[in-house]
Coordinates of N, CA and C and ligand atoms in Angstrom, one line a residue:
X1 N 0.8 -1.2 0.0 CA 0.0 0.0 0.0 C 0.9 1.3 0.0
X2 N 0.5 2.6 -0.6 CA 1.4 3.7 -0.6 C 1.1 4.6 0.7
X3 N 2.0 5.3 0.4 CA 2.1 6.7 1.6 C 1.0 7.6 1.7
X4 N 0.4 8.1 2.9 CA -0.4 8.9 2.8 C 0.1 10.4 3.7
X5 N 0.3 11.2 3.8 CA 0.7 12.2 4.2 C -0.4 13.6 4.3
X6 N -0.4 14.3 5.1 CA -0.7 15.8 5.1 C -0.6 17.0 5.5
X7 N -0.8 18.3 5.4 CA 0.0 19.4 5.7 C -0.7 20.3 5.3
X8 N 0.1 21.7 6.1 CA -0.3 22.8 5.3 C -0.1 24.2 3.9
X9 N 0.2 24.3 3.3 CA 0.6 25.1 2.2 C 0.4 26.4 3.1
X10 N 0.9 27.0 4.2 CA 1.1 28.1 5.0 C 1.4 29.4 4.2
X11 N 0.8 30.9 4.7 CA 1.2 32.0 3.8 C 1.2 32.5 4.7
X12 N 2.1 34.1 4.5 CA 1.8 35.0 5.5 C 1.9 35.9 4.3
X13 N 1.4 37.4 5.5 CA 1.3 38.5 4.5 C 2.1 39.7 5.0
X14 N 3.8 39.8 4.1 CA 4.2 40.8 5.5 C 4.7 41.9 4.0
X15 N 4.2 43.2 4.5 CA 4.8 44.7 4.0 C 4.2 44.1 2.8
X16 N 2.6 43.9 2.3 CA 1.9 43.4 1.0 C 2.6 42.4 0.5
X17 N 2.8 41.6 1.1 CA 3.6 40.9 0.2 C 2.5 39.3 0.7
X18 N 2.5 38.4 -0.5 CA 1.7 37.4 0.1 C 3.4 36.4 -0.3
X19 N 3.8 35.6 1.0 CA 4.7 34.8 1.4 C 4.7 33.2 2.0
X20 N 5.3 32.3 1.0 CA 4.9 30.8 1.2 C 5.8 30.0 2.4
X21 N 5.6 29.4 2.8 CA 6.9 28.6 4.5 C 7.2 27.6 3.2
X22 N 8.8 27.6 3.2 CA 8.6 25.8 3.1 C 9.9 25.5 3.8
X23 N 10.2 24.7 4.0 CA 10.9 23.8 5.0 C 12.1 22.8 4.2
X24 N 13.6 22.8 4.3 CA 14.3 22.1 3.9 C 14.6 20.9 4.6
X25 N 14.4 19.3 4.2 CA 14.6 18.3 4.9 C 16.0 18.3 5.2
X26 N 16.5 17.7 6.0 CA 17.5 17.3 6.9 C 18.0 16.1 6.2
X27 N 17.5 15.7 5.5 CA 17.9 13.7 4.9 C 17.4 13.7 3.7
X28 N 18.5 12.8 2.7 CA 17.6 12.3 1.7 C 18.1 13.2 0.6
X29 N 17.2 14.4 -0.2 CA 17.9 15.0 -1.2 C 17.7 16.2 -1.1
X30 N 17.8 16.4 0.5 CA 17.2 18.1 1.1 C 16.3 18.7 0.4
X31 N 15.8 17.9 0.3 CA 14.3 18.8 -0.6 C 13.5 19.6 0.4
X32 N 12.5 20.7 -0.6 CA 12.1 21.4 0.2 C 10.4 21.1 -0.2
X33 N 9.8 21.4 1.6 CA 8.2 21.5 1.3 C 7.6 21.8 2.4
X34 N 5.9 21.8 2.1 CA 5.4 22.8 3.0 C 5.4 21.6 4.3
X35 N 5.4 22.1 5.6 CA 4.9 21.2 6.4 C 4.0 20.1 6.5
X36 N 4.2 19.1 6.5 CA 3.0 17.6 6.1 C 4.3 16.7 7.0
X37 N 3.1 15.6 7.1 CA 3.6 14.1 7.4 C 2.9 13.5 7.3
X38 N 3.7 11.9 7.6 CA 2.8 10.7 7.3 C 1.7 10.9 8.3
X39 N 0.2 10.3 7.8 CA -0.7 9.7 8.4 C -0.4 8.8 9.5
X40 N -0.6 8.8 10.6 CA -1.0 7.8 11.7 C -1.9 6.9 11.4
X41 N -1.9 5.5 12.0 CA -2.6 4.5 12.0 C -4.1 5.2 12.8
X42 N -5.4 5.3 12.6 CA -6.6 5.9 12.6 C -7.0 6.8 13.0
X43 N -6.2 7.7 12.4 CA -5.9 9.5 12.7 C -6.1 10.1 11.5
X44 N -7.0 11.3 11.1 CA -7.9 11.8 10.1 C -6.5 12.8 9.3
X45 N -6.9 13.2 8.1 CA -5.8 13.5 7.4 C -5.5 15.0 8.0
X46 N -6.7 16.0 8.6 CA -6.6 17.3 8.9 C -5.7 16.9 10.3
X47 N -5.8 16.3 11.2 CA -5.5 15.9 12.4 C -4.1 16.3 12.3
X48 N -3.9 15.1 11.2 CA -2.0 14.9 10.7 C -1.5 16.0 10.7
X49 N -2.3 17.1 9.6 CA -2.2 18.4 9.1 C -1.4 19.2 10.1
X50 N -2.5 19.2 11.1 CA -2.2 20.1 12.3 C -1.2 19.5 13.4
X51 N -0.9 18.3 13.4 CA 0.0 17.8 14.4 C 1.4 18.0 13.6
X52 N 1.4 17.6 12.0 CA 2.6 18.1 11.6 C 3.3 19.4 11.5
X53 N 2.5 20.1 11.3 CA 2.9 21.7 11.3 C 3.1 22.3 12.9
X54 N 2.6 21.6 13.9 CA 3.2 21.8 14.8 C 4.7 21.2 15.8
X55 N 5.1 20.1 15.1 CA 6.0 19.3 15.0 C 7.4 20.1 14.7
X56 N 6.9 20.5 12.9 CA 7.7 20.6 12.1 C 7.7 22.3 12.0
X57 N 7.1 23.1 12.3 CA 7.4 24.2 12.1 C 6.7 25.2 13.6
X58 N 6.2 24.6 14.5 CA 5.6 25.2 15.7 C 4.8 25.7 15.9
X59 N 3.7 25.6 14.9 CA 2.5 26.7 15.0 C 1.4 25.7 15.5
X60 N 0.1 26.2 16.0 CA -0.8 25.6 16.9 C -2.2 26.0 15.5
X61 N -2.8 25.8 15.8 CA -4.4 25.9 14.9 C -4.6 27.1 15.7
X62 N -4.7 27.5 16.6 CA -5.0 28.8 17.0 C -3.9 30.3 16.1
X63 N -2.8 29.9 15.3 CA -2.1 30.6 15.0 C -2.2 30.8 13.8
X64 N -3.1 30.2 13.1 CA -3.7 30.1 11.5 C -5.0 30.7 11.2
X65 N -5.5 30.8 10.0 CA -6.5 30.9 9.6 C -6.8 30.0 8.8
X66 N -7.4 28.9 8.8 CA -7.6 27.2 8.1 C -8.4 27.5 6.9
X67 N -8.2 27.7 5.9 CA -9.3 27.3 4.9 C -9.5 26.0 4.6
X68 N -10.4 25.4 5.2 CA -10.6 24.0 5.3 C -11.5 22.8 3.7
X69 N -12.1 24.4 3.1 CA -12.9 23.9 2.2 C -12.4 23.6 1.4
X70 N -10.8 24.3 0.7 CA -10.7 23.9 -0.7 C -8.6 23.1 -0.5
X71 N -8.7 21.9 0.2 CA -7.8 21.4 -0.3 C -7.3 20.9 -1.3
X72 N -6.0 20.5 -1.8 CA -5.7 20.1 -2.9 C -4.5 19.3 -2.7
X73 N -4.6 18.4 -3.8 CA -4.0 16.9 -3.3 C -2.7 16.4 -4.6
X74 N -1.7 16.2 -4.1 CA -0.6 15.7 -5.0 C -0.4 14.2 -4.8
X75 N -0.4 13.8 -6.0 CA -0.1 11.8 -6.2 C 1.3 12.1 -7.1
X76 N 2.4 11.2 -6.0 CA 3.5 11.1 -7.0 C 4.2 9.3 -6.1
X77 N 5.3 9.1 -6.6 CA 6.2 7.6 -6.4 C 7.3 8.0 -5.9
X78 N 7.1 7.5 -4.3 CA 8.3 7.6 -3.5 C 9.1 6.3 -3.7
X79 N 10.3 6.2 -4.0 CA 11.0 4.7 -4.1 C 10.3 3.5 -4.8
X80 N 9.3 4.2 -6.1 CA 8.1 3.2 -6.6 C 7.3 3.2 -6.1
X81 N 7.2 3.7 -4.8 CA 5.8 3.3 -4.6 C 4.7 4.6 -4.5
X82 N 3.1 4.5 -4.7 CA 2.3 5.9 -4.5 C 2.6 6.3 -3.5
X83 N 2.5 7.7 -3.5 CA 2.5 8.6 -2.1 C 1.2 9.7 -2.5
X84 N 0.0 10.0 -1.6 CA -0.6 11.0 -2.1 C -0.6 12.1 -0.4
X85 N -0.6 13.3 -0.5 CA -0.3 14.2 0.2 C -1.5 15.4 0.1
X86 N -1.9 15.7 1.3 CA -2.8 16.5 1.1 C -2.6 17.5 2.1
X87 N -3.0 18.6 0.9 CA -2.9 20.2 1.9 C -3.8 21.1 1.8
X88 N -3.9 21.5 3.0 CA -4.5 22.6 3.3 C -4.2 24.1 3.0
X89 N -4.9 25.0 2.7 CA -4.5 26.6 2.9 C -4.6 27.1 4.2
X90 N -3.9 27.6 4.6 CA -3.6 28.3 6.0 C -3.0 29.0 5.8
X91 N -3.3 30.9 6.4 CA -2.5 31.7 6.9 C -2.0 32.4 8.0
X92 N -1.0 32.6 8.6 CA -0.2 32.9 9.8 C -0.9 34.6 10.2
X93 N -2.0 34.1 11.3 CA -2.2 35.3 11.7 C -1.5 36.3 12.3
X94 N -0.4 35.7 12.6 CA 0.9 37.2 13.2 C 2.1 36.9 12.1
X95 N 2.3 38.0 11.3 CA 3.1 37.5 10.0 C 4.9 37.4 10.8
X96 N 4.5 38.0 12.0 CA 5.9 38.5 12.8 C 6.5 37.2 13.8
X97 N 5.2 36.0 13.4 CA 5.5 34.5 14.5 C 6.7 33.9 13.8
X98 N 7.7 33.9 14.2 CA 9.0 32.9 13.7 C 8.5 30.9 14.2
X99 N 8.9 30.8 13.2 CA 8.6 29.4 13.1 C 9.6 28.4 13.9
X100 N 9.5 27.5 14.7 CA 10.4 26.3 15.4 C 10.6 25.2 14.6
X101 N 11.6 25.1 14.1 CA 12.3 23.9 13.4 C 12.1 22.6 14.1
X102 N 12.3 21.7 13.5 CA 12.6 20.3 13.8 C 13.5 19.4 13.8
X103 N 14.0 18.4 14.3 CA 15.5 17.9 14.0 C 14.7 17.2 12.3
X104 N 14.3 17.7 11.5 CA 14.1 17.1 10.3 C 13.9 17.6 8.9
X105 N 14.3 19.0 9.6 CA 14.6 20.3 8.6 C 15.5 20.8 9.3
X106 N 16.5 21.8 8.2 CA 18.0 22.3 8.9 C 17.6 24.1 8.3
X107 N 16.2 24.3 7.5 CA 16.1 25.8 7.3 C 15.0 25.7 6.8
X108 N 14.2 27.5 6.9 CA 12.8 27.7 6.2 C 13.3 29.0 5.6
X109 N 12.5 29.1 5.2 CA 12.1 30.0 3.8 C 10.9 30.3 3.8
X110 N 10.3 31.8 3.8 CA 9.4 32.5 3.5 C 9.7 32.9 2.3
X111 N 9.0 32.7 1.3 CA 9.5 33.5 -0.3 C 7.7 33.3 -1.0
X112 N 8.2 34.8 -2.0 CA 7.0 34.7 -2.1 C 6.4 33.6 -3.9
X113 N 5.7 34.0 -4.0 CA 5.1 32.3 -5.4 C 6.1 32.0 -5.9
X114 N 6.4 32.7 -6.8 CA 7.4 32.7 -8.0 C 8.9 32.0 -7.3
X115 N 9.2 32.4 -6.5 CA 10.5 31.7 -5.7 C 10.2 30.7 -4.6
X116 N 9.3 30.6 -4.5 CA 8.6 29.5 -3.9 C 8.4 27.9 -4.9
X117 N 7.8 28.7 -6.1 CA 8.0 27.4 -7.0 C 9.1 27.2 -7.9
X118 N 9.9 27.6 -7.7 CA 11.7 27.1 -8.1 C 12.0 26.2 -7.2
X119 N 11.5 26.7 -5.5 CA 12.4 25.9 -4.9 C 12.0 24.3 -4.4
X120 N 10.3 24.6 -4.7 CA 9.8 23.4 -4.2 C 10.0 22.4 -6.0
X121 N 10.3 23.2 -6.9 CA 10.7 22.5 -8.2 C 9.9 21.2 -8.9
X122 N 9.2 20.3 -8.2 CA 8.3 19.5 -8.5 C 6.9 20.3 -9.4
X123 N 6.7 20.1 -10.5 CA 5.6 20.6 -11.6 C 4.3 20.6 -10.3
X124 N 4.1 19.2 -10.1 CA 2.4 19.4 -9.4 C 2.2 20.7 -8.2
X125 N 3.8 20.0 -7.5 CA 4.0 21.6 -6.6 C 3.9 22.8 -6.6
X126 N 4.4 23.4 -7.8 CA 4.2 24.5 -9.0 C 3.1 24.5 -9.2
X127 N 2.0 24.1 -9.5 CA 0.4 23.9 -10.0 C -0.2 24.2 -8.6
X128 N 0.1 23.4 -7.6 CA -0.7 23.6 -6.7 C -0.9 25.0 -5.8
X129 N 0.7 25.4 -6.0 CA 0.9 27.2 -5.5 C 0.4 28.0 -6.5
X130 N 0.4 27.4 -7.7 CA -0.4 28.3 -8.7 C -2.1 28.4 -8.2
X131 N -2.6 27.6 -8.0 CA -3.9 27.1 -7.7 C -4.4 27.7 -6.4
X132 N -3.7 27.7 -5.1 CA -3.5 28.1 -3.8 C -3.5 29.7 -4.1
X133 N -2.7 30.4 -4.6 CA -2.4 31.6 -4.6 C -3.3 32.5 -5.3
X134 N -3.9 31.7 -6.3 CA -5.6 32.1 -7.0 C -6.6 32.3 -6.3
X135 N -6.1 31.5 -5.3 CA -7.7 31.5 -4.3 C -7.4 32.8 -3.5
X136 N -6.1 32.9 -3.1 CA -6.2 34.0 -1.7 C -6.4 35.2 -2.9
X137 N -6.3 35.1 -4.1 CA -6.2 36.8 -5.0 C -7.8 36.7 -5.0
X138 N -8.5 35.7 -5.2 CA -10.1 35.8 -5.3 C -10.7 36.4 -4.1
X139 N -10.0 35.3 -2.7 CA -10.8 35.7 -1.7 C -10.3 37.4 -1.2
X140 N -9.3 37.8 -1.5 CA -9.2 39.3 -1.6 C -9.8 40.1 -2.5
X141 N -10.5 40.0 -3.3 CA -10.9 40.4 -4.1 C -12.4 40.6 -3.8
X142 N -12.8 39.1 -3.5 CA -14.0 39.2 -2.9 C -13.9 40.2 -1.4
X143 N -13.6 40.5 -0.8 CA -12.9 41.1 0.2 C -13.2 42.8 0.1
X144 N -12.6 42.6 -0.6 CA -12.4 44.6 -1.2 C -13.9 45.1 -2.5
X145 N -14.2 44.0 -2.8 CA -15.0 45.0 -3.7 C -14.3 45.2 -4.9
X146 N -13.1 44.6 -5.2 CA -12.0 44.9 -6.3 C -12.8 44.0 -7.6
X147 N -13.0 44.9 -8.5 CA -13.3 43.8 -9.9 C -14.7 43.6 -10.2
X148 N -15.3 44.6 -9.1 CA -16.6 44.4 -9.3 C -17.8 45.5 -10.3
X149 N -18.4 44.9 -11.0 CA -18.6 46.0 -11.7 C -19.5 47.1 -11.2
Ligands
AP5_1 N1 14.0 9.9 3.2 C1 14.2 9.9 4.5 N2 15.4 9.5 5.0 C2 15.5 9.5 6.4 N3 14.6 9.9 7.3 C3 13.4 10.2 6.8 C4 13.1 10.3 5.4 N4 11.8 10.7 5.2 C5 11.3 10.9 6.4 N5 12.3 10.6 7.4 C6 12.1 10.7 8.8 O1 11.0 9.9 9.1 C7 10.4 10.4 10.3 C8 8.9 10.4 10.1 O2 8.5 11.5 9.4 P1 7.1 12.0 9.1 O3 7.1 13.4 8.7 O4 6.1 11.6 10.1 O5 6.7 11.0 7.9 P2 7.0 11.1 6.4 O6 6.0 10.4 5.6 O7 8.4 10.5 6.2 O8 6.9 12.6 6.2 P3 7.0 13.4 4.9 O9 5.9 13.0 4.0 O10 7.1 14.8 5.3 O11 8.4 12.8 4.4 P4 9.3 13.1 3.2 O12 10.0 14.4 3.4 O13 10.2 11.9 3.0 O14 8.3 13.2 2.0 P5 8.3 14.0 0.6 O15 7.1 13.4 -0.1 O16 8.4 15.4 0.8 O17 9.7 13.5 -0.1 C9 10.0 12.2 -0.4 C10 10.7 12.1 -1.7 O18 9.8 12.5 -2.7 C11 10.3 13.6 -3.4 N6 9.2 14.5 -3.7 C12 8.6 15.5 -3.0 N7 7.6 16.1 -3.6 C13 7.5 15.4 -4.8 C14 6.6 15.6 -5.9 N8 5.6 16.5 -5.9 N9 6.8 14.8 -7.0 C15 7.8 13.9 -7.0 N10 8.6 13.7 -6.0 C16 8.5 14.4 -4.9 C17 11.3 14.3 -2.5 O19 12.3 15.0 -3.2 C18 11.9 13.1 -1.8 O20 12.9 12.6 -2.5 C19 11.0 11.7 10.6 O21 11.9 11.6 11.7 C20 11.8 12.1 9.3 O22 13.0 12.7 9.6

């Protein structure tokens, strides 16, 4: 059976600027990504969500703003086998909260889309900050009254 994993695709918003977390692993091919982990044995995928990002970068559900409705989900092959990964949108209600590492990342990065998806360099990854970052321009938009005729 494959991997199941989940997390959050985290943003803050500091001096206008909309800013993505991602996290450099510690092992393996130091790759970089948003906070997620494996699923637990009868533990729900949002649960994971929130226990990993607390784990892996220190923040509590009280330190977010969860958009819980519109996740989106990457399927790829870890060592052959499936892995599918599911994230949430969440933003850092104090853009000024410094994040707590893990012994499983050695650095983070706040950068905003465009340098965010160089670094996380996987295509679906790229899609899915493309996809994520549409919604927060909509839900500001809807927000302001911007675009309306
Ligand atoms: N490889 C490893 N070696 C030693 N200890 C490890 C380890 N992985 C985890 N651990 C340790 O295991 C413990 C449990 O961790 P825990 O975080 O609970 O479980 P996990 O499933 O290992 O967590 P992640 O899903 O975050 O692991 P990952 O970084 O390997 O996954 P990713 O899919 O990003 O990355 C997996 C691979 O897929 C690649 N990848 C990432 N995204 C994509 C994509 N979109 N398309 C194709 N390949 C991708 C990455 O480059 C990477 O090569 C921790 O103590 C941790 O330190």
């Amino acid at each position: 059976m494959g991997k199941r994993a989940a997390g959050f695709v985290l943003f803050r918003r500091l001096c206008g600027e909309i800013q993505y977390l991602l996290l450099r692993a510690s092992y393996g091919d130091f790759h970089w990504s948003a906070p997620k982990g494996h699923v637990d044995p009868g533990e729900d995928d949002f649960t994971t969500a929130l226990r990993e990002t607390k784990e892996e970068a220190g923040y509590d559900e009280k330190d977010l703003i969860i958009y819980r409705d519109k996740p989106l989900t990457l399927n790829y092959e870890v060592k052959g086998k499936p892995k599918v990964v599911i994230y949430w949108l969440a933003e850092l209600r104090n853009p000024n909260q410094e994040a707590v590492l893990s012994e499983e990342h050695t650095e983070l990065k706040w950068l905003p889309k465009e340098a965010a998806k160089e670094i996380v360099g996987f295509k679906d990854n790229q899609v899915m900050l493309d996809k994520f970052h549409e919604i927060i321009l909509n839900m500001d938009k809807n927000r302001t009254g911007c675009g309306c005729p």
